[in-house]
């Protein structure tokens, strides 16, 4: 299959609309289209068409028990796919939709088991990206879309990343440039008594508490090595991983730098191709291997935005081992560390 890449160009409204209409037609006919959202690129299919949803699992190599998020473009469309929507969820929607928040509800009959990984619940998000929203509307209102990467790889934050993983597997990629946030949405489960965060993201538990009061964290997330299974099936799989081994180094900044310099030199001496993930502030203190800045500690949003792209850059440069600083900052730091720990298979050196 030939994969066509259509670029959305600012100012070319008519041409852009035509490109989105072509993509929507593919979706309405049961095909797949990758498209930009504000979090990461999604791999979309008509969420109400079981055969279409199935194609997503094939293209990604995704385990069939890992459900998809259904993307909508307006509030009125929620009732058709979800039942028992609590007032708290509506309040969160008012605050954070469109935006990087996914909510889980009991599903309506109309949502096929192929879309929900066999679960009786459905995950729903209204993205805040003009291309995504126009596409959802033109395609009929409901697009099932996980991240548009091969299962297990870092999520794509640019159309080029999608092309690397999906070329020849899907008919079309809509290129809307680099995404704004760079990490997948926060997931909040409303299918049980007390709302629970199943995946951390840009919208933090504190931001949620400010709007609705109490929210729990999935214990399987908090104690990831405890053997408790996280409730979101996707959170149990190895994820976001570059080809190289990734090791996080945690401690006081000066000690971290010393340790990373020592470890990279040692790796290079033993014949390995080594990489370093530092920040704008720290990179000048590293001396060995391929050194990359992930962003600035003064604005941790930059770190979130560049994380997956940097992991993919190291893939391209055939690095064997990457040593990275760790980022347990508040706010989005929790989501960043959740992804980095997974990418590292929980390998952390404390110094
Ligand atoms: P992705 O879109 O690739 O970021 O993956 C979607 C995430 O949402 C995965 O971690 C899924 O396990 C999770 N998810 C989707 N639907 C549900 C659901 N009904 N219940 C629990 N988790 C869900
Ligand atoms: Mg994903």
XYZ file of C-alpha atoms and ligand atoms in Angstrom:
375
model
C 0.000 0.000 0.000
C 1.280 3.451 -0.866
C 1.129 5.952 2.012
C 0.233 9.478 0.921
C 1.435 12.334 3.141
C -0.707 15.483 2.894
C 0.673 18.597 4.571
C -1.628 21.135 6.156
C -0.260 24.566 5.263
C -1.238 27.685 7.188
C -3.279 30.097 5.112
C -4.267 27.540 2.454
C -7.771 27.048 3.849
C -9.436 25.627 0.761
C -6.655 23.156 -0.039
C -6.471 22.118 3.632
C -10.197 21.500 3.715
C -9.891 19.320 0.605
C -7.083 17.289 2.202
C -9.133 16.793 5.362
C -12.155 15.773 3.278
C -10.051 13.162 1.417
C -8.868 11.810 4.777
C -12.417 11.778 6.150
C -13.580 9.794 3.110
C -10.920 7.145 3.792
C -12.144 6.947 7.407
C -15.839 6.749 6.434
C -14.964 3.878 4.093
C -13.279 1.949 6.916
C -9.633 2.902 6.251
C -6.905 4.331 8.505
C -5.540 7.881 8.615
C -2.820 9.263 10.900
C -3.475 12.822 12.048
C -2.054 15.439 14.434
C -3.510 16.178 17.851
C -2.095 18.471 20.521
C -0.726 15.493 22.524
C 0.806 13.104 19.946
C -0.098 11.924 16.421
C -3.055 9.522 16.382
C -3.775 6.561 14.119
C -7.462 6.945 13.358
C -10.307 4.689 12.274
C -14.106 4.964 12.399
C -14.722 4.058 16.071
C -18.172 2.610 15.359
C -16.927 0.270 12.612
C -15.465 -2.938 14.124
C -13.562 -3.897 10.960
C -11.951 -0.439 10.839
C -10.881 -0.557 14.493
C -9.351 -3.987 13.924
C -7.076 -2.517 11.257
C -5.504 -0.242 13.887
C -4.336 -3.262 15.899
C -2.857 -4.836 12.770
C -1.035 -1.690 11.638
C 0.475 -1.042 15.091
C 1.056 -4.639 16.139
C -0.995 -3.699 19.217
C -2.156 -6.402 21.670
C -5.909 -6.897 21.074
C -6.811 -6.376 24.764
C -5.473 -2.807 24.717
C -8.494 -0.528 24.110
C -8.566 2.574 21.900
C -9.544 6.130 22.828
C -12.581 7.463 20.947
C -12.132 11.076 19.809
C -15.122 13.391 19.493
C -15.401 17.009 18.362
C -18.432 18.291 20.316
C -20.075 17.658 23.672
C -23.409 16.580 22.138
C -21.728 13.505 20.653
C -20.755 12.083 24.046
C -24.196 10.682 24.985
C -24.354 8.480 21.910
C -21.328 6.410 23.005
C -21.308 6.682 26.826
C -23.839 6.039 29.600
C -23.932 7.199 33.225
C -21.857 10.339 32.790
C -21.452 11.818 36.294
C -21.792 15.573 36.923
C -18.113 15.645 37.947
C -17.090 14.392 34.518
C -19.199 17.082 32.850
C -17.455 19.662 35.024
C -14.042 18.355 33.976
C -15.139 18.439 30.350
C -16.199 22.079 30.746
C -12.761 22.920 32.135
C -10.437 20.805 30.060
C -12.197 19.940 26.777
C -11.109 20.387 24.137
C -7.787 19.301 25.599
C -5.408 16.551 26.766
C -7.904 14.740 29.016
C -9.461 11.312 28.380
C -12.407 10.089 30.466
C -13.708 6.548 30.818
C -17.427 5.693 31.059
C -19.721 2.694 30.676
C -20.148 2.285 26.923
C -23.290 2.390 24.811
C -24.208 -0.697 22.780
C -23.211 1.095 19.558
C -19.474 1.054 20.458
C -18.029 -2.239 19.204
C -15.911 -4.529 21.404
C -13.135 -4.182 18.794
C -12.783 -0.516 19.788
C -12.811 -1.107 23.569
C -10.540 -4.153 23.640
C -13.529 -6.208 24.781
C -14.253 -3.957 27.793
C -17.734 -2.678 28.742
C -16.266 0.815 29.148
C -15.188 3.394 26.588
C -12.428 6.021 26.775
C -13.372 9.398 25.245
C -11.402 12.562 24.462
C -12.113 15.824 22.667
C -8.769 16.949 21.217
C -7.777 20.604 20.927
C -6.242 20.651 17.475
C -8.027 22.263 14.536
C -7.049 19.512 12.080
C -8.171 16.754 14.456
C -11.489 18.418 15.171
C -12.291 19.147 11.505
C -11.355 15.570 10.620
C -13.514 14.044 13.371
C -16.501 16.087 12.277
C -16.046 15.311 8.583
C -15.580 11.594 9.300
C -18.892 11.276 11.154
C -18.044 12.285 14.720
C -16.192 9.301 16.222
C -12.544 8.450 15.521
C -10.839 5.672 17.488
C -7.184 6.605 17.701
C -4.245 5.356 19.720
C -0.821 6.893 19.184
C 0.373 6.355 15.592
C 3.565 4.428 16.459
C 4.428 0.765 16.164
C 3.405 -0.809 19.466
C 6.145 -0.384 22.098
C 7.967 2.474 20.342
C 7.987 6.125 21.422
C 4.804 7.954 20.402
C 5.126 10.129 17.283
C 5.301 13.884 17.803
C 5.930 14.699 14.106
C 4.526 13.311 10.855
C 8.039 12.021 9.981
C 7.909 9.749 13.048
C 4.569 8.358 11.864
C 5.973 7.775 8.389
C 8.928 5.812 9.809
C 6.574 3.407 11.600
C 3.542 3.342 9.288
C 4.879 3.781 5.740
C 3.248 1.199 3.500
C 0.795 0.152 6.226
C -1.786 2.941 6.001
C -3.178 4.963 3.077
C -2.692 8.477 4.469
C -0.880 10.704 6.951
C -2.036 14.278 7.583
C 1.042 16.345 8.430
C 0.161 19.207 10.780
C 3.704 19.900 11.980
C 5.180 19.240 15.421
C 2.681 18.690 18.249
C 2.396 21.122 21.173
C 2.376 18.901 24.254
C 4.270 15.756 23.290
C 2.905 13.331 25.908
C -0.314 11.291 25.724
C -3.466 12.517 27.473
C -4.254 12.162 31.168
C -6.775 9.312 31.610
C -9.444 9.555 34.338
C -11.748 6.611 34.994
C -15.357 7.577 35.788
C -16.783 4.059 35.518
C -16.435 3.458 39.265
C -17.543 5.245 42.435
C -14.513 7.569 42.880
C -12.753 9.007 39.824
C -9.257 7.607 39.360
C -6.271 8.708 37.270
C -5.133 5.718 35.203
C -2.411 7.544 33.255
C -0.671 10.807 34.241
C -0.439 13.545 31.615
C -0.393 17.280 31.073
C -3.550 17.684 33.220
C -2.276 16.816 36.710
C -4.212 15.299 39.648
C -3.955 18.688 41.386
C -5.583 20.450 38.423
C -8.384 17.854 38.521
C -8.823 18.191 42.297
C -9.242 21.939 41.921
C -12.304 21.329 39.750
C -13.986 18.236 41.272
C -12.392 17.632 44.648
C -11.225 14.094 45.253
C -9.475 11.977 42.628
C -7.469 8.817 43.276
C -4.311 7.592 41.591
C -4.393 4.046 40.219
C -2.350 2.082 42.809
C -0.874 0.061 39.938
C 0.681 3.324 38.715
C 2.018 4.569 42.005
C 3.711 1.319 42.919
C 4.700 0.151 39.510
C 7.000 -2.571 40.808
C 4.498 -3.824 43.364
C 2.907 -6.429 41.106
C -0.463 -4.590 41.220
C -1.761 -4.393 37.644
C -2.590 -0.910 36.408
C -6.247 -0.616 35.350
C -5.543 0.836 31.892
C -4.493 -2.280 29.971
C -1.986 -0.248 27.947
C -0.009 0.769 31.036
C 1.215 -2.761 31.673
C 3.094 -3.116 28.412
C 6.692 -2.107 27.731
C 6.352 1.251 26.093
C 7.981 4.315 24.613
C 11.230 2.398 24.322
C 14.110 3.411 22.068
C 16.275 0.659 20.539
C 19.110 1.564 22.903
C 19.185 0.660 26.553
C 18.069 3.712 28.554
C 19.322 4.274 32.101
C 18.178 7.149 34.319
C 20.585 8.739 36.793
C 18.976 10.412 39.785
C 20.438 12.611 42.521
C 22.016 16.013 43.093
C 22.818 17.697 39.776
C 26.587 17.801 40.282
C 26.737 14.118 41.224
C 24.506 13.172 38.296
C 26.875 14.940 35.892
C 29.933 13.252 37.374
C 28.269 9.851 37.208
C 27.067 10.293 33.623
C 30.518 11.458 32.488
C 32.096 8.413 34.133
C 29.506 5.968 32.777
C 29.569 7.289 29.209
C 33.369 7.216 29.106
C 33.324 3.659 30.377
C 30.709 2.644 27.806
C 32.703 4.202 24.955
C 35.913 2.501 26.123
C 34.114 -0.836 26.023
C 33.216 -0.157 22.382
C 29.646 1.071 22.812
C 28.011 4.036 21.127
C 26.801 6.122 24.097
C 24.281 8.949 24.344
C 23.476 11.514 27.032
C 20.180 13.296 27.745
C 20.797 16.556 29.585
C 19.168 19.977 29.597
C 20.001 23.422 28.196
C 21.422 24.191 31.642
C 23.564 21.056 32.040
C 24.692 19.945 28.587
C 27.934 21.948 28.631
C 29.030 19.829 31.623
C 29.002 16.564 29.644
C 32.116 15.471 27.792
C 31.578 12.048 26.185
C 29.249 10.451 23.659
C 26.379 12.011 21.732
C 24.986 14.730 24.010
C 21.453 16.076 23.526
C 19.438 18.659 25.408
C 15.839 17.664 26.049
C 14.762 21.221 26.965
C 15.076 23.631 29.852
C 14.341 22.984 33.516
C 12.896 26.519 33.629
C 9.982 25.296 31.497
C 9.321 21.598 31.881
C 6.751 21.686 29.053
C 9.773 21.820 26.712
C 11.027 18.553 28.230
C 7.683 16.832 27.613
C 7.577 18.144 24.057
C 11.033 16.833 23.101
C 11.191 13.502 24.977
C 9.906 11.129 22.278
C 11.649 12.989 19.449
C 14.999 12.686 21.240
C 14.543 8.958 21.857
C 13.855 8.546 18.139
C 16.933 10.635 17.221
C 19.115 8.272 19.261
C 17.516 5.359 17.374
C 18.545 6.949 14.087
C 22.108 7.448 15.307
C 22.390 3.793 16.360
C 23.220 4.517 19.958
C 23.617 1.401 22.157
C 23.180 2.968 25.562
C 21.661 6.260 26.752
C 22.257 7.833 30.173
C 19.681 10.452 31.118
C 19.118 12.911 33.892
C 15.803 12.360 35.673
C 12.996 14.891 35.960
C 10.919 14.401 39.080
C 9.687 17.984 38.976
C 6.102 18.696 40.056
C 3.349 19.440 37.515
C 4.036 17.633 34.244
C 7.157 16.057 35.791
C 5.047 13.150 37.032
C 3.934 12.330 33.494
C 7.452 12.786 32.108
C 8.917 10.404 34.692
C 6.119 7.877 34.135
C 7.095 7.669 30.441
C 10.857 7.780 31.061
C 10.751 5.025 33.684
C 8.816 2.821 31.273
C 11.186 3.613 28.413
C 14.068 2.714 30.749
C 12.426 -0.499 31.950
C 12.755 1.076 35.429
C 16.579 1.133 35.344
C 17.575 3.965 37.669
C 21.005 4.629 39.183
C 20.804 6.648 42.424
C 23.865 8.804 43.078
P -2.890 5.315 23.398
O -4.040 5.909 22.689
O -1.955 4.557 22.540
O -2.239 6.370 24.221
O -3.509 4.246 24.392
C -4.737 4.408 25.022
C -4.627 4.133 26.487
O -5.934 4.241 27.054
C -4.122 2.742 26.797
O -3.248 2.785 27.912
C -5.404 2.009 27.137
O -5.169 0.897 27.961
C -6.231 3.096 27.819
N -7.682 2.819 27.724
C -8.459 3.007 26.635
N -9.743 2.627 26.902
C -9.759 2.204 28.175
C -10.787 1.674 29.030
N -12.038 1.505 28.596
N -10.431 1.326 30.284
C -9.163 1.498 30.733
N -8.168 1.994 29.971
C -8.444 2.342 28.708
Mg 0.276 4.636 22.637
